[in-house]
Amino acid sequence: MFNKFASILQHAVEALAPNLPLQEDFVYHWKAITKYYIDNTDDKRPVDQTNIPSHLEQMLEILIQEEEERGEAGPCMEYLMQHKLLETLHTLGRADCPPGMKQEVLVFFTKLLGKIQQPILPHVNVHRPVHRLIRVCGEVQAAPTENEEIQFLCTLCAKLKDNPYLVNFFLQGVELTKYNSEAPPRSEGTPSSSPSKGPDASSGHEGTPEYNIIDSLLSLTQSPDSRIAVKSCEGLMLLVSLPEQTAADCAVKHTRLCEVLTDRLSLLHRALPATMEPIDIESVEAKWGLDFSDKDDVNQFPGKRQLTSFLSWLDYCDQLIKESHKTIGAALAFAVKERFFVPVFEPQIMQASEVGALTATALLTQCLKMVTSEHLLHELVLFCLGECRDMEMPGDAARRHKLRHRVIERCDHLSDELSLVSLRLFEVLLQKPHEHVTHSLILANLEERGYYDISKMDVSQPGSHDNSLNVSKSSDLENPAPSDSVNHEGLGVNQSTDLDSETGNQGNQDVSETSQQDSQDANQLSRHDEQEHVANGPSTSPPTTPLPVTPTPPTTPKDDDIEDWLNEEKWSPQKDSPMKDKDGSPVHKVVNSFLFLVPDEIKSSSQVEGTGYDMYLRDAHRQFRECCISSVSWDWPSVVKPLAKCRTDIHFYEGSLLKVLFDKLSRVLDQPYDVNLQVTSVLSKLALLPHPHLHEYMLDPCIPLTPGVRSLHSVLKRVAADLMLRAQRIPDFNRKLVLVRQQLMGMAPPENVDHRTLLEGAIVLEEFCKELAAIAFVKHHATSSQHFLQT
């Protein structure tokens, strides 16, 4: 009580005393502080019971006032630097004498750096004591001065962010040379331990590189106070984003940055339950820095808090890598893969237990969904698929990459749940903007166009199929106007004027007439046997009951692959078509080849409102534009590789992933509804990709296939034929089919229906064909209009 009274009395005396020059007043307050230590050598009173805090505050106000009046550093600041006041304050704060002095010193340094506008950090008598004070921060876990420590460090980080070159003053023992920024040392992803932060660390070690501010912030990230931990993470985010190459190399090689962050991932992962439902894992949305509250959470499940903590930390690592210097980003991403995903995740995914593998695969999928940084995405893609880019051959998948092989195998697992999560993993991978995903899984096996039967190639038209997807990477995808749409029965296709200008003498012909003729022909021929009820496409075996066909001109052998009922008059590249593409392929024939794959007798969409083909156009346009934007930097060709330059000594193999997808698609009538939706979703993602070989193989039913080779169209054709046969054996098939569709859409109450799996498979087949037709039309529109990258 007496001390507080004395402090109040002193303030009153100072207020009544005449104003002294700022320098004399400043010196007076400093000598008052030093006098306290002379008179009270053994005083154990807390600092807040002394006049030291008020003197420090007065000194700071004088420095601020002096700068405001002079616009530059004045005699008070010169006195502070020449007499090394900050060095003395650091010593007093480190000794914490009197108790609480460390806190007051931290506050003084923080306000000095934050409020003084003049660049004082480059002065040796400023940055040296600041550097030494950094070592004091984070020494003690859960210390009472943590709040002041993190405020001091964050203020310093903000100063360094504004003037990045200042970071060189805080790199001890580092030779300030210009490093090569083009080749970050990946092998250094797991740096050595940081220098000791014991009592003798303040003296430093000559020649030992140190980046103490990072070490101090890393210590504070372990604080039990979440606010302190978040602020320390923010400070790290500022430091790693500095453009100084020397600081980036020092952070990677001489701090525990990579080690601490990745070990924290492992620690949080170990806290997760052994098993969780995939739907629960997918439902969690975690963002770093947001507090998780389960009081009002209606979607609670065991382990949700632990899962949120793990995903939040992964999100922080991802954001840190995204914002960091490329050297730090590459090293940290490599460390995350080598220190966490390989030793922790890989054994869990490879385990024999279906329940454990189910949880691990779903968690890996969720991790992939969250990752947005280029470096971490690259490392995760290599973790999932390996680095091999060679053509895949039958039987060598396990040798190439065990994890990739195991997950692809599980796409066709006896357990539908395990198949679902495995397929979902590849769907997420295909949506990521990384060229290696598509090349490793699909394109490596399509490079030589081994699916194309060269023996049926038109010699007089050697380039008739060499431009199956002529897409300009610099163009924009315009929104298809309503007149561009094709209705769900494929009866009206009206092309825009930019397409009409490319046609010949029939360029002004109404496309709907052609489509109506196609539909009439299709309905007429649907009375033939089931082999003739499927759409046109390349067939590897002749039909059981062949129909009389119009002789095909010898110059167009590819027309043999088109069934008569698609168009009564055979089309040839020399003829003008109202929907002719740049490569001579009429888009309405391609669209209708998918729309008419399922015969009208076993369709249900026409009997339910709002299920037409046109509803897929908008989504297909948006998704194709996103694919084009993602792949614009991948250097994909705009035209297919000429057949004359393709190797013919290689037996075509579609690749293990496409093989599994085609196998699953061929069983669409016997699989659960959810599995069918996931299979078709993955295939539609592939069909959307703007690569000419993939487009030709997936969406062009006119090409002649090598004997024994399957394509997407040929698989769908066989499934449609099988459906037609089986539908004839089910009484009241059409009524049941419509009822199941209405139930799936929520338009009818649930009730038991015989052959439900088959009926759901028929609906998926019909909808998938419409989706592929929409994708084919949107791709043609983009190719013709040369506009597909409009953002």
PDB file of N, CA and C in Angstrom, residues 586-652:
ATOM      1  N   PRO A 586     -19.545 -36.108 -87.546  1.00  0.00           N
ATOM      2  CA  PRO A 586     -20.773 -35.383 -87.221  1.00  0.00           C
ATOM      3  C   PRO A 586     -21.096 -35.534 -85.743  1.00  0.00           C
ATOM      4  N   VAL A 587     -21.188 -34.429 -85.045  1.00  0.00           N
ATOM      5  CA  VAL A 587     -21.381 -34.507 -83.608  1.00  0.00           C
ATOM      6  C   VAL A 587     -22.744 -35.072 -83.258  1.00  0.00           C
ATOM      7  N   HIS A 588     -23.763 -34.843 -84.116  1.00  0.00           N
ATOM      8  CA  HIS A 588     -25.082 -35.378 -83.765  1.00  0.00           C
ATOM      9  C   HIS A 588     -25.072 -36.897 -83.793  1.00  0.00           C
ATOM     10  N   LYS A 589     -24.235 -37.485 -84.645  1.00  0.00           N
ATOM     11  CA  LYS A 589     -24.137 -38.945 -84.643  1.00  0.00           C
ATOM     12  C   LYS A 589     -23.462 -39.438 -83.368  1.00  0.00           C
ATOM     13  N   VAL A 590     -22.441 -38.710 -82.917  1.00  0.00           N
ATOM     14  CA  VAL A 590     -21.770 -39.097 -81.677  1.00  0.00           C
ATOM     15  C   VAL A 590     -22.709 -38.952 -80.494  1.00  0.00           C
ATOM     16  N   VAL A 591     -23.413 -37.803 -80.452  1.00  0.00           N
ATOM     17  CA  VAL A 591     -24.358 -37.579 -79.355  1.00  0.00           C
ATOM     18  C   VAL A 591     -25.452 -38.635 -79.362  1.00  0.00           C
ATOM     19  N   ASN A 592     -26.032 -38.875 -80.527  1.00  0.00           N
ATOM     20  CA  ASN A 592     -27.115 -39.853 -80.606  1.00  0.00           C
ATOM     21  C   ASN A 592     -26.633 -41.276 -80.377  1.00  0.00           C
ATOM     22  N   SER A 593     -25.360 -41.534 -80.677  1.00  0.00           N
ATOM     23  CA  SER A 593     -24.850 -42.886 -80.431  1.00  0.00           C
ATOM     24  C   SER A 593     -24.911 -43.232 -78.953  1.00  0.00           C
ATOM     25  N   PHE A 594     -24.785 -42.216 -78.085  1.00  0.00           N
ATOM     26  CA  PHE A 594     -24.930 -42.449 -76.651  1.00  0.00           C
ATOM     27  C   PHE A 594     -26.394 -42.347 -76.216  1.00  0.00           C
ATOM     28  N   LEU A 595     -27.133 -41.387 -76.792  1.00  0.00           N
ATOM     29  CA  LEU A 595     -28.526 -41.246 -76.394  1.00  0.00           C
ATOM     30  C   LEU A 595     -29.358 -42.464 -76.771  1.00  0.00           C
ATOM     31  N   PHE A 596     -29.036 -43.136 -77.869  1.00  0.00           N
ATOM     32  CA  PHE A 596     -29.825 -44.261 -78.345  1.00  0.00           C
ATOM     33  C   PHE A 596     -29.249 -45.608 -77.918  1.00  0.00           C
ATOM     34  N   LEU A 597     -28.213 -45.592 -77.087  1.00  0.00           N
ATOM     35  CA  LEU A 597     -27.678 -46.873 -76.622  1.00  0.00           C
ATOM     36  C   LEU A 597     -28.742 -47.680 -75.890  1.00  0.00           C
ATOM     37  N   VAL A 598     -29.519 -47.019 -75.066  1.00  0.00           N
ATOM     38  CA  VAL A 598     -30.616 -47.686 -74.355  1.00  0.00           C
ATOM     39  C   VAL A 598     -31.870 -47.542 -75.197  1.00  0.00           C
ATOM     40  N   PRO A 599     -32.453 -48.622 -75.657  1.00  0.00           N
ATOM     41  CA  PRO A 599     -33.649 -48.544 -76.500  1.00  0.00           C
ATOM     42  C   PRO A 599     -34.798 -47.846 -75.776  1.00  0.00           C
ATOM     43  N   ASP A 600     -35.679 -47.229 -76.539  1.00  0.00           N
ATOM     44  CA  ASP A 600     -36.790 -46.477 -75.952  1.00  0.00           C
ATOM     45  C   ASP A 600     -37.697 -47.357 -75.118  1.00  0.00           C
ATOM     46  N   GLU A 601     -37.804 -48.642 -75.470  1.00  0.00           N
ATOM     47  CA  GLU A 601     -38.727 -49.535 -74.753  1.00  0.00           C
ATOM     48  C   GLU A 601     -38.338 -49.711 -73.285  1.00  0.00           C
ATOM     49  N   ILE A 602     -37.085 -49.493 -72.963  1.00  0.00           N
ATOM     50  CA  ILE A 602     -36.656 -49.702 -71.578  1.00  0.00           C
ATOM     51  C   ILE A 602     -36.118 -48.412 -70.964  1.00  0.00           C
ATOM     52  N   LYS A 603     -36.547 -47.270 -71.497  1.00  0.00           N
ATOM     53  CA  LYS A 603     -36.190 -45.985 -70.908  1.00  0.00           C
ATOM     54  C   LYS A 603     -37.298 -45.533 -69.964  1.00  0.00           C
ATOM     55  N   SER A 604     -36.909 -44.713 -69.006  1.00  0.00           N
ATOM     56  CA  SER A 604     -37.897 -44.202 -68.044  1.00  0.00           C
ATOM     57  C   SER A 604     -37.844 -42.693 -67.905  1.00  0.00           C
ATOM     58  N   SER A 605     -36.814 -42.049 -68.415  1.00  0.00           N
ATOM     59  CA  SER A 605     -36.673 -40.612 -68.200  1.00  0.00           C
ATOM     60  C   SER A 605     -37.764 -39.816 -68.894  1.00  0.00           C
ATOM     61  N   SER A 606     -38.247 -40.322 -70.038  1.00  0.00           N
ATOM     62  CA  SER A 606     -39.272 -39.573 -70.769  1.00  0.00           C
ATOM     63  C   SER A 606     -40.597 -39.543 -70.030  1.00  0.00           C
ATOM     64  N   GLN A 607     -40.772 -40.435 -69.051  1.00  0.00           N
ATOM     65  CA  GLN A 607     -42.029 -40.499 -68.301  1.00  0.00           C
ATOM     66  C   GLN A 607     -41.955 -39.774 -66.963  1.00  0.00           C
ATOM     67  N   VAL A 608     -40.795 -39.181 -66.659  1.00  0.00           N
ATOM     68  CA  VAL A 608     -40.628 -38.426 -65.422  1.00  0.00           C
ATOM     69  C   VAL A 608     -40.137 -37.039 -65.781  1.00  0.00           C
ATOM     70  N   GLU A 609     -40.826 -36.011 -65.303  1.00  0.00           N
ATOM     71  CA  GLU A 609     -40.496 -34.639 -65.670  1.00  0.00           C
ATOM     72  C   GLU A 609     -39.154 -34.218 -65.078  1.00  0.00           C
ATOM     73  N   GLY A 610     -38.400 -33.442 -65.852  1.00  0.00           N
ATOM     74  CA  GLY A 610     -37.142 -32.879 -65.369  1.00  0.00           C
ATOM     75  C   GLY A 610     -35.963 -33.818 -65.431  1.00  0.00           C
ATOM     76  N   THR A 611     -36.023 -34.820 -66.291  1.00  0.00           N
ATOM     77  CA  THR A 611     -34.907 -35.779 -66.384  1.00  0.00           C
ATOM     78  C   THR A 611     -34.374 -35.860 -67.802  1.00  0.00           C
ATOM     79  N   GLY A 612     -34.468 -34.784 -68.562  1.00  0.00           N
ATOM     80  CA  GLY A 612     -34.008 -34.788 -69.939  1.00  0.00           C
ATOM     81  C   GLY A 612     -32.511 -34.673 -70.069  1.00  0.00           C
ATOM     82  N   TYR A 613     -32.052 -34.874 -71.290  1.00  0.00           N
ATOM     83  CA  TYR A 613     -30.618 -34.816 -71.590  1.00  0.00           C
ATOM     84  C   TYR A 613     -30.040 -33.435 -71.350  1.00  0.00           C
ATOM     85  N   ASP A 614     -30.863 -32.400 -71.612  1.00  0.00           N
ATOM     86  CA  ASP A 614     -30.343 -31.041 -71.554  1.00  0.00           C
ATOM     87  C   ASP A 614     -29.939 -30.615 -70.153  1.00  0.00           C
ATOM     88  N   MET A 615     -30.412 -31.312 -69.133  1.00  0.00           N
ATOM     89  CA  MET A 615     -30.053 -30.912 -67.769  1.00  0.00           C
ATOM     90  C   MET A 615     -28.576 -31.173 -67.484  1.00  0.00           C
ATOM     91  N   TYR A 616     -27.938 -31.992 -68.285  1.00  0.00           N
ATOM     92  CA  TYR A 616     -26.516 -32.282 -68.091  1.00  0.00           C
ATOM     93  C   TYR A 616     -25.610 -31.280 -68.793  1.00  0.00           C
ATOM     94  N   LEU A 617     -26.155 -30.464 -69.686  1.00  0.00           N
ATOM     95  CA  LEU A 617     -25.316 -29.587 -70.501  1.00  0.00           C
ATOM     96  C   LEU A 617     -24.597 -28.533 -69.666  1.00  0.00           C
ATOM     97  N   ARG A 618     -25.326 -27.907 -68.750  1.00  0.00           N
ATOM     98  CA  ARG A 618     -24.718 -26.835 -67.965  1.00  0.00           C
ATOM     99  C   ARG A 618     -23.582 -27.372 -67.097  1.00  0.00           C
ATOM    100  N   ASP A 619     -23.835 -28.501 -66.431  1.00  0.00           N
ATOM    101  CA  ASP A 619     -22.774 -29.091 -65.602  1.00  0.00           C
ATOM    102  C   ASP A 619     -21.586 -29.525 -66.453  1.00  0.00           C
ATOM    103  N   ALA A 620     -21.862 -30.087 -67.618  1.00  0.00           N
ATOM    104  CA  ALA A 620     -20.769 -30.530 -68.483  1.00  0.00           C
ATOM    105  C   ALA A 620     -19.938 -29.337 -68.947  1.00  0.00           C
ATOM    106  N   HIS A 621     -20.606 -28.236 -69.267  1.00  0.00           N
ATOM    107  CA  HIS A 621     -19.872 -27.039 -69.694  1.00  0.00           C
ATOM    108  C   HIS A 621     -18.965 -26.528 -68.572  1.00  0.00           C
ATOM    109  N   ARG A 622     -19.524 -26.416 -67.376  1.00  0.00           N
ATOM    110  CA  ARG A 622     -18.735 -25.901 -66.249  1.00  0.00           C
ATOM    111  C   ARG A 622     -17.556 -26.816 -65.941  1.00  0.00           C
ATOM    112  N   GLN A 623     -17.804 -28.112 -65.905  1.00  0.00           N
ATOM    113  CA  GLN A 623     -16.745 -29.056 -65.560  1.00  0.00           C
ATOM    114  C   GLN A 623     -15.668 -29.111 -66.639  1.00  0.00           C
ATOM    115  N   PHE A 624     -16.076 -29.032 -67.895  1.00  0.00           N
ATOM    116  CA  PHE A 624     -15.081 -29.073 -68.963  1.00  0.00           C
ATOM    117  C   PHE A 624     -14.215 -27.814 -68.944  1.00  0.00           C
ATOM    118  N   ARG A 625     -14.821 -26.672 -68.649  1.00  0.00           N
ATOM    119  CA  ARG A 625     -14.042 -25.439 -68.550  1.00  0.00           C
ATOM    120  C   ARG A 625     -13.022 -25.548 -67.417  1.00  0.00           C
ATOM    121  N   GLU A 626     -13.433 -26.111 -66.269  1.00  0.00           N
ATOM    122  CA  GLU A 626     -12.509 -26.283 -65.153  1.00  0.00           C
ATOM    123  C   GLU A 626     -11.361 -27.218 -65.541  1.00  0.00           C
ATOM    124  N   CYS A 627     -11.678 -28.281 -66.265  1.00  0.00           N
ATOM    125  CA  CYS A 627     -10.626 -29.205 -66.716  1.00  0.00           C
ATOM    126  C   CYS A 627      -9.650 -28.503 -67.652  1.00  0.00           C
ATOM    127  N   CYS A 628     -10.159 -27.683 -68.540  1.00  0.00           N
ATOM    128  CA  CYS A 628      -9.290 -26.976 -69.483  1.00  0.00           C
ATOM    129  C   CYS A 628      -8.383 -25.990 -68.757  1.00  0.00           C
ATOM    130  N   ILE A 629      -8.939 -25.301 -67.759  1.00  0.00           N
ATOM    131  CA  ILE A 629      -8.139 -24.345 -66.998  1.00  0.00           C
ATOM    132  C   ILE A 629      -7.049 -25.073 -66.227  1.00  0.00           C
ATOM    133  N   SER A 630      -7.391 -26.209 -65.639  1.00  0.00           N
ATOM    134  CA  SER A 630      -6.408 -26.964 -64.858  1.00  0.00           C
ATOM    135  C   SER A 630      -5.286 -27.511 -65.725  1.00  0.00           C
ATOM    136  N   SER A 631      -5.625 -27.907 -66.937  1.00  0.00           N
ATOM    137  CA  SER A 631      -4.645 -28.582 -67.798  1.00  0.00           C
ATOM    138  C   SER A 631      -3.959 -27.653 -68.782  1.00  0.00           C
ATOM    139  N   VAL A 632      -4.208 -26.349 -68.698  1.00  0.00           N
ATOM    140  CA  VAL A 632      -3.685 -25.439 -69.711  1.00  0.00           C
ATOM    141  C   VAL A 632      -2.155 -25.397 -69.701  1.00  0.00           C
ATOM    142  N   SER A 633      -1.547 -25.698 -68.564  1.00  0.00           N
ATOM    143  CA  SER A 633      -0.081 -25.652 -68.470  1.00  0.00           C
ATOM    144  C   SER A 633       0.567 -27.023 -68.612  1.00  0.00           C
ATOM    145  N   TRP A 634      -0.191 -28.033 -68.973  1.00  0.00           N
ATOM    146  CA  TRP A 634       0.351 -29.398 -69.022  1.00  0.00           C
ATOM    147  C   TRP A 634       0.933 -29.761 -70.381  1.00  0.00           C
ATOM    148  N   ASP A 635       0.892 -28.869 -71.313  1.00  0.00           N
ATOM    149  CA  ASP A 635       1.481 -29.100 -72.629  1.00  0.00           C
ATOM    150  C   ASP A 635       0.877 -30.318 -73.307  1.00  0.00           C
ATOM    151  N   TRP A 636      -0.425 -30.482 -73.210  1.00  0.00           N
ATOM    152  CA  TRP A 636      -1.100 -31.571 -73.910  1.00  0.00           C
ATOM    153  C   TRP A 636      -1.251 -31.203 -75.379  1.00  0.00           C
ATOM    154  N   PRO A 637      -1.161 -32.190 -76.264  1.00  0.00           N
ATOM    155  CA  PRO A 637      -1.341 -31.886 -77.698  1.00  0.00           C
ATOM    156  C   PRO A 637      -2.788 -31.531 -77.981  1.00  0.00           C
ATOM    157  N   SER A 638      -3.006 -30.793 -79.050  1.00  0.00           N
ATOM    158  CA  SER A 638      -4.365 -30.444 -79.458  1.00  0.00           C
ATOM    159  C   SER A 638      -4.918 -31.426 -80.476  1.00  0.00           C
ATOM    160  N   VAL A 639      -4.058 -32.232 -81.085  1.00  0.00           N
ATOM    161  CA  VAL A 639      -4.507 -33.246 -82.044  1.00  0.00           C
ATOM    162  C   VAL A 639      -3.855 -34.566 -81.680  1.00  0.00           C
ATOM    163  N   VAL A 640      -4.459 -35.643 -82.163  1.00  0.00           N
ATOM    164  CA  VAL A 640      -3.932 -36.968 -81.862  1.00  0.00           C
ATOM    165  C   VAL A 640      -2.625 -37.205 -82.607  1.00  0.00           C
ATOM    166  N   LYS A 641      -1.837 -38.101 -82.098  1.00  0.00           N
ATOM    167  CA  LYS A 641      -0.587 -38.466 -82.731  1.00  0.00           C
ATOM    168  C   LYS A 641      -0.876 -39.210 -84.034  1.00  0.00           C
ATOM    169  N   PRO A 642      -0.255 -38.821 -85.143  1.00  0.00           N
ATOM    170  CA  PRO A 642      -0.521 -39.513 -86.416  1.00  0.00           C
ATOM    171  C   PRO A 642      -0.235 -41.007 -86.293  1.00  0.00           C
ATOM    172  N   LEU A 643      -1.099 -41.802 -86.900  1.00  0.00           N
ATOM    173  CA  LEU A 643      -0.941 -43.254 -86.810  1.00  0.00           C
ATOM    174  C   LEU A 643       0.375 -43.717 -87.425  1.00  0.00           C
ATOM    175  N   ALA A 644       0.868 -42.978 -88.415  1.00  0.00           N
ATOM    176  CA  ALA A 644       2.123 -43.362 -89.055  1.00  0.00           C
ATOM    177  C   ALA A 644       3.295 -43.281 -88.079  1.00  0.00           C
ATOM    178  N   LYS A 645       3.159 -42.473 -87.038  1.00  0.00           N
ATOM    179  CA  LYS A 645       4.234 -42.308 -86.064  1.00  0.00           C
ATOM    180  C   LYS A 645       4.024 -43.154 -84.807  1.00  0.00           C
ATOM    181  N   CYS A 646       2.939 -43.890 -84.754  1.00  0.00           N
ATOM    182  CA  CYS A 646       2.644 -44.715 -83.580  1.00  0.00           C
ATOM    183  C   CYS A 646       3.294 -46.084 -83.714  1.00  0.00           C
ATOM    184  N   ARG A 647       3.711 -46.617 -82.597  1.00  0.00           N
ATOM    185  CA  ARG A 647       4.315 -47.955 -82.586  1.00  0.00           C
ATOM    186  C   ARG A 647       3.225 -49.006 -82.766  1.00  0.00           C
ATOM    187  N   THR A 648       3.531 -50.005 -83.563  1.00  0.00           N
ATOM    188  CA  THR A 648       2.567 -51.076 -83.816  1.00  0.00           C
ATOM    189  C   THR A 648       2.999 -52.411 -83.225  1.00  0.00           C
ATOM    190  N   ASP A 649       4.154 -52.419 -82.551  1.00  0.00           N
ATOM    191  CA  ASP A 649       4.670 -53.668 -82.004  1.00  0.00           C
ATOM    192  C   ASP A 649       4.284 -53.867 -80.541  1.00  0.00           C
ATOM    193  N   ILE A 650       3.378 -53.029 -80.036  1.00  0.00           N
ATOM    194  CA  ILE A 650       2.980 -53.103 -78.631  1.00  0.00           C
ATOM    195  C   ILE A 650       1.527 -53.541 -78.552  1.00  0.00           C
ATOM    196  N   HIS A 651       1.295 -54.592 -77.772  1.00  0.00           N
ATOM    197  CA  HIS A 651      -0.081 -55.038 -77.543  1.00  0.00           C
ATOM    198  C   HIS A 651      -0.789 -54.032 -76.648  1.00  0.00           C
ATOM    199  N   PHE A 652      -1.969 -53.579 -77.075  1.00  0.00           N
ATOM    200  CA  PHE A 652      -2.660 -52.536 -76.321  1.00  0.00           C
ATOM    201  C   PHE A 652      -3.210 -53.085 -75.007  1.00  0.00           C
TER     202      PHE A 652
END
